[in-house]
PDB file of C-alpha atoms in Angstrom:
ATOM      1  CA  MET A 228     -20.360 -39.486 -36.781  1.00 48.00           C
ATOM      2  CA  ASP A 229     -22.366 -42.677 -36.506  1.00 55.00           C
ATOM      3  CA  PHE A 230     -20.030 -45.675 -36.606  1.00 54.00           C
ATOM      4  CA  GLY A 231     -22.519 -48.031 -34.942  1.00 61.00           C
ATOM      5  CA  ILE A 232     -23.690 -49.786 -38.074  1.00 71.00           C
ATOM      6  CA  ALA A 233     -20.142 -49.877 -39.460  1.00 78.00           C
ATOM      7  CA  SER A 234     -19.077 -51.737 -36.335  1.00 80.00           C
ATOM      8  CA  VAL A 235     -21.579 -54.480 -37.182  1.00 86.00           C
ATOM      9  CA  ALA A 236     -20.009 -54.811 -40.631  1.00 89.00           C
ATOM     10  CA  ALA A 237     -16.588 -54.914 -38.983  1.00 91.00           C
ATOM     11  CA  ILE A 238     -17.692 -57.822 -36.786  1.00 92.00           C
ATOM     12  CA  THR A 239     -18.846 -59.663 -39.911  1.00 93.00           C
ATOM     13  CA  VAL A 240     -15.525 -59.084 -41.678  1.00 93.00           C
ATOM     14  CA  ILE A 241     -13.455 -60.156 -38.664  1.00 94.00           C
ATOM     15  CA  ALA A 242     -15.574 -63.287 -38.159  1.00 94.00           C
ATOM     16  CA  TYR A 243     -15.266 -64.090 -41.874  1.00 92.00           C
ATOM     17  CA  LEU A 244     -11.485 -63.798 -41.743  1.00 94.00           C
ATOM     18  CA  ILE A 245     -11.284 -66.013 -38.666  1.00 94.00           C
ATOM     19  CA  GLY A 246     -13.575 -68.559 -40.344  1.00 91.00           C
ATOM     20  CA  GLN A 247     -11.355 -68.563 -43.437  1.00 91.00           C
ATOM     21  CA  GLY A 248      -8.309 -69.007 -41.219  1.00 94.00           C
ATOM     22  CA  CYS A 249      -9.925 -72.026 -39.576  1.00 91.00           C
ATOM     23  CA  LYS A 250     -10.777 -73.467 -42.974  1.00 88.00           C
ATOM     24  CA  ALA A 251      -7.248 -72.909 -44.260  1.00 92.00           C
ATOM     25  CA  SER A 252      -5.746 -74.659 -41.246  1.00 91.00           C
ATOM     26  CA  GLU A 253      -7.552 -77.876 -42.257  1.00 86.00           C
ATOM     27  CA  LYS A 254      -7.455 -78.929 -38.604  1.00 89.00           C
ATOM     28  CA  ILE A 255     -11.021 -77.809 -37.957  1.00 89.00           C
ATOM     29  CA  SER A 256     -14.029 -79.459 -39.581  1.00 87.00           C
ATOM     30  CA  ASP A 257     -16.093 -77.188 -41.830  1.00 84.00           C
ATOM     31  CA  ASN A 258     -19.093 -78.039 -39.631  1.00 86.00           C
ATOM     32  CA  TRP A 259     -17.557 -76.004 -36.806  1.00 89.00           C
ATOM     33  CA  ILE A 260     -16.874 -72.835 -38.796  1.00 89.00           C
ATOM     34  CA  PRO A 261     -20.390 -71.325 -38.360  1.00 89.00           C
ATOM     35  CA  VAL A 262     -20.201 -72.016 -34.630  1.00 91.00           C
ATOM     36  CA  ILE A 263     -16.768 -70.390 -34.422  1.00 92.00           C
ATOM     37  CA  CYS A 264     -17.970 -67.364 -36.402  1.00 93.00           C
ATOM     38  CA  GLY A 265     -21.010 -67.022 -34.127  1.00 93.00           C
ATOM     39  CA  CYS A 266     -18.879 -67.229 -30.976  1.00 95.00           C
ATOM     40  CA  VAL A 267     -16.354 -64.740 -32.345  1.00 96.00           C
ATOM     41  CA  GLY A 268     -19.239 -62.434 -33.215  1.00 95.00           C
ATOM     42  CA  ALA A 269     -20.677 -62.749 -29.698  1.00 96.00           C
ATOM     43  CA  ALA A 270     -17.332 -61.869 -28.129  1.00 97.00           C
ATOM     44  CA  LEU A 271     -16.841 -58.936 -30.490  1.00 95.00           C
ATOM     45  CA  GLY A 272     -20.380 -57.770 -29.741  1.00 95.00           C
ATOM     46  CA  ILE A 273     -19.464 -57.411 -26.059  1.00 96.00           C
ATOM     47  CA  VAL A 274     -16.233 -55.633 -26.993  1.00 95.00           C
ATOM     48  CA  GLY A 275     -18.201 -53.316 -29.274  1.00 92.00           C
ATOM     49  CA  LEU A 276     -20.659 -52.500 -26.493  1.00 93.00           C
ATOM     50  CA  LYS A 277     -17.828 -51.529 -24.168  1.00 94.00           C
ATOM     51  CA  VAL A 278     -15.550 -49.745 -26.671  1.00 91.00           C
ATOM     52  CA  ILE A 279     -17.695 -48.196 -29.432  1.00 87.00           C
ATOM     53  CA  PRO A 280     -19.836 -45.274 -28.264  1.00 84.00           C
ATOM     54  CA  ASP A 281     -22.463 -45.621 -31.040  1.00 85.00           C
ATOM     55  CA  PHE A 282     -22.691 -49.419 -30.987  1.00 87.00           C
ATOM     56  CA  PRO A 283     -26.259 -50.437 -31.922  1.00 87.00           C
ATOM     57  CA  ALA A 284     -26.963 -52.144 -28.591  1.00 90.00           C
ATOM     58  CA  THR A 285     -27.427 -50.800 -25.094  1.00 90.00           C
ATOM     59  CA  ASP A 286     -27.179 -53.982 -23.051  1.00 95.00           C
ATOM     60  CA  ALA A 287     -25.030 -57.116 -23.026  1.00 95.00           C
ATOM     61  CA  VAL A 288     -27.695 -59.543 -24.252  1.00 96.00           C
ATOM     62  CA  THR A 289     -28.515 -57.405 -27.276  1.00 95.00           C
ATOM     63  CA  ALA A 290     -24.799 -56.860 -27.971  1.00 95.00           C
ATOM     64  CA  ILE A 291     -24.238 -60.626 -27.916  1.00 96.00           C
ATOM     65  CA  ALA A 292     -27.212 -61.150 -30.251  1.00 96.00           C
ATOM     66  CA  VAL A 293     -25.964 -58.475 -32.667  1.00 93.00           C
ATOM     67  CA  GLY A 294     -22.530 -60.107 -32.600  1.00 94.00           C
ATOM     68  CA  ILE A 295     -23.862 -63.623 -33.191  1.00 94.00           C
ATOM     69  CA  VAL A 296     -26.002 -62.505 -36.128  1.00 94.00           C
ATOM     70  CA  SER A 297     -23.014 -60.658 -37.566  1.00 92.00           C
ATOM     71  CA  GLY A 298     -20.851 -63.763 -37.137  1.00 92.00           C
ATOM     72  CA  PHE A 299     -23.439 -65.957 -38.828  1.00 90.00           C
ATOM     73  CA  ALA A 300     -23.693 -63.384 -41.627  1.00 90.00           C
ATOM     74  CA  ALA A 301     -20.030 -64.089 -42.323  1.00 86.00           C
ATOM     75  CA  THR A 302     -20.809 -67.723 -43.125  1.00 83.00           C
ATOM     76  CA  GLY A 303     -23.766 -66.621 -45.242  1.00 82.00           C
ATOM     77  CA  ILE A 304     -21.533 -64.297 -47.236  1.00 78.00           C
ATOM     78  CA  ASN A 305     -19.124 -67.171 -47.763  1.00 74.00           C
ATOM     79  CA  GLN A 306     -21.920 -69.411 -49.064  1.00 74.00           C
ATOM     80  CA  VAL A 307     -23.174 -66.756 -51.493  1.00 74.00           C
ATOM     81  CA  TYR A 308     -19.624 -66.348 -52.804  1.00 72.00           C
ATOM     82  CA  LYS A 309     -19.159 -70.120 -53.185  1.00 74.00           C
ATOM     83  CA  GLN A 310     -22.460 -70.541 -55.000  1.00 73.00           C
ATOM     84  CA  LEU A 311     -21.685 -67.698 -57.401  1.00 75.00           C
ATOM     85  CA  ILE A 312     -18.303 -69.264 -58.174  1.00 76.00           C
ATOM     86  CA  ASP A 313     -19.930 -72.694 -58.692  1.00 71.00           C
ATOM     87  CA  LYS A 314     -22.533 -71.207 -61.089  1.00 70.00           C
ATOM     88  CA  ASN A 315     -19.853 -69.469 -63.130  1.00 68.00           C
ATOM     89  CA  SER A 316     -17.856 -72.691 -63.504  1.00 63.00           C
ATOM     90  CA  ASP A 317     -20.808 -74.571 -65.076  1.00 57.00           C
TER      91      ASP A 317
END
C-alpha cells in the first residue's frame, strides 16, 4: 500500500488542528498561526521521513519542505472555509 501521499494530508490535518488550538487559546496572535503551522509541518515532515516507509521524500531537506508546504496548506484550507462562510452570510 502507498500511504506516502496520505501522510502529507495527515500533516495538513495535524497542523490545522494545532493552528485552531492556538487560535482558540486567544493567547497567540493570528499573525503567528501560519508560522506555527509551517513549523509544525516541518517537524512532522522529519518524523514522516523517519517513520513512514513510503513518505514522498528521500532526504531531510525535501521532507522539511513537504512538511512546511503541508503546514501552510492548513492555513489555506482555513481561509477557504472562512471565505465560504462569509459569502454565505451575505
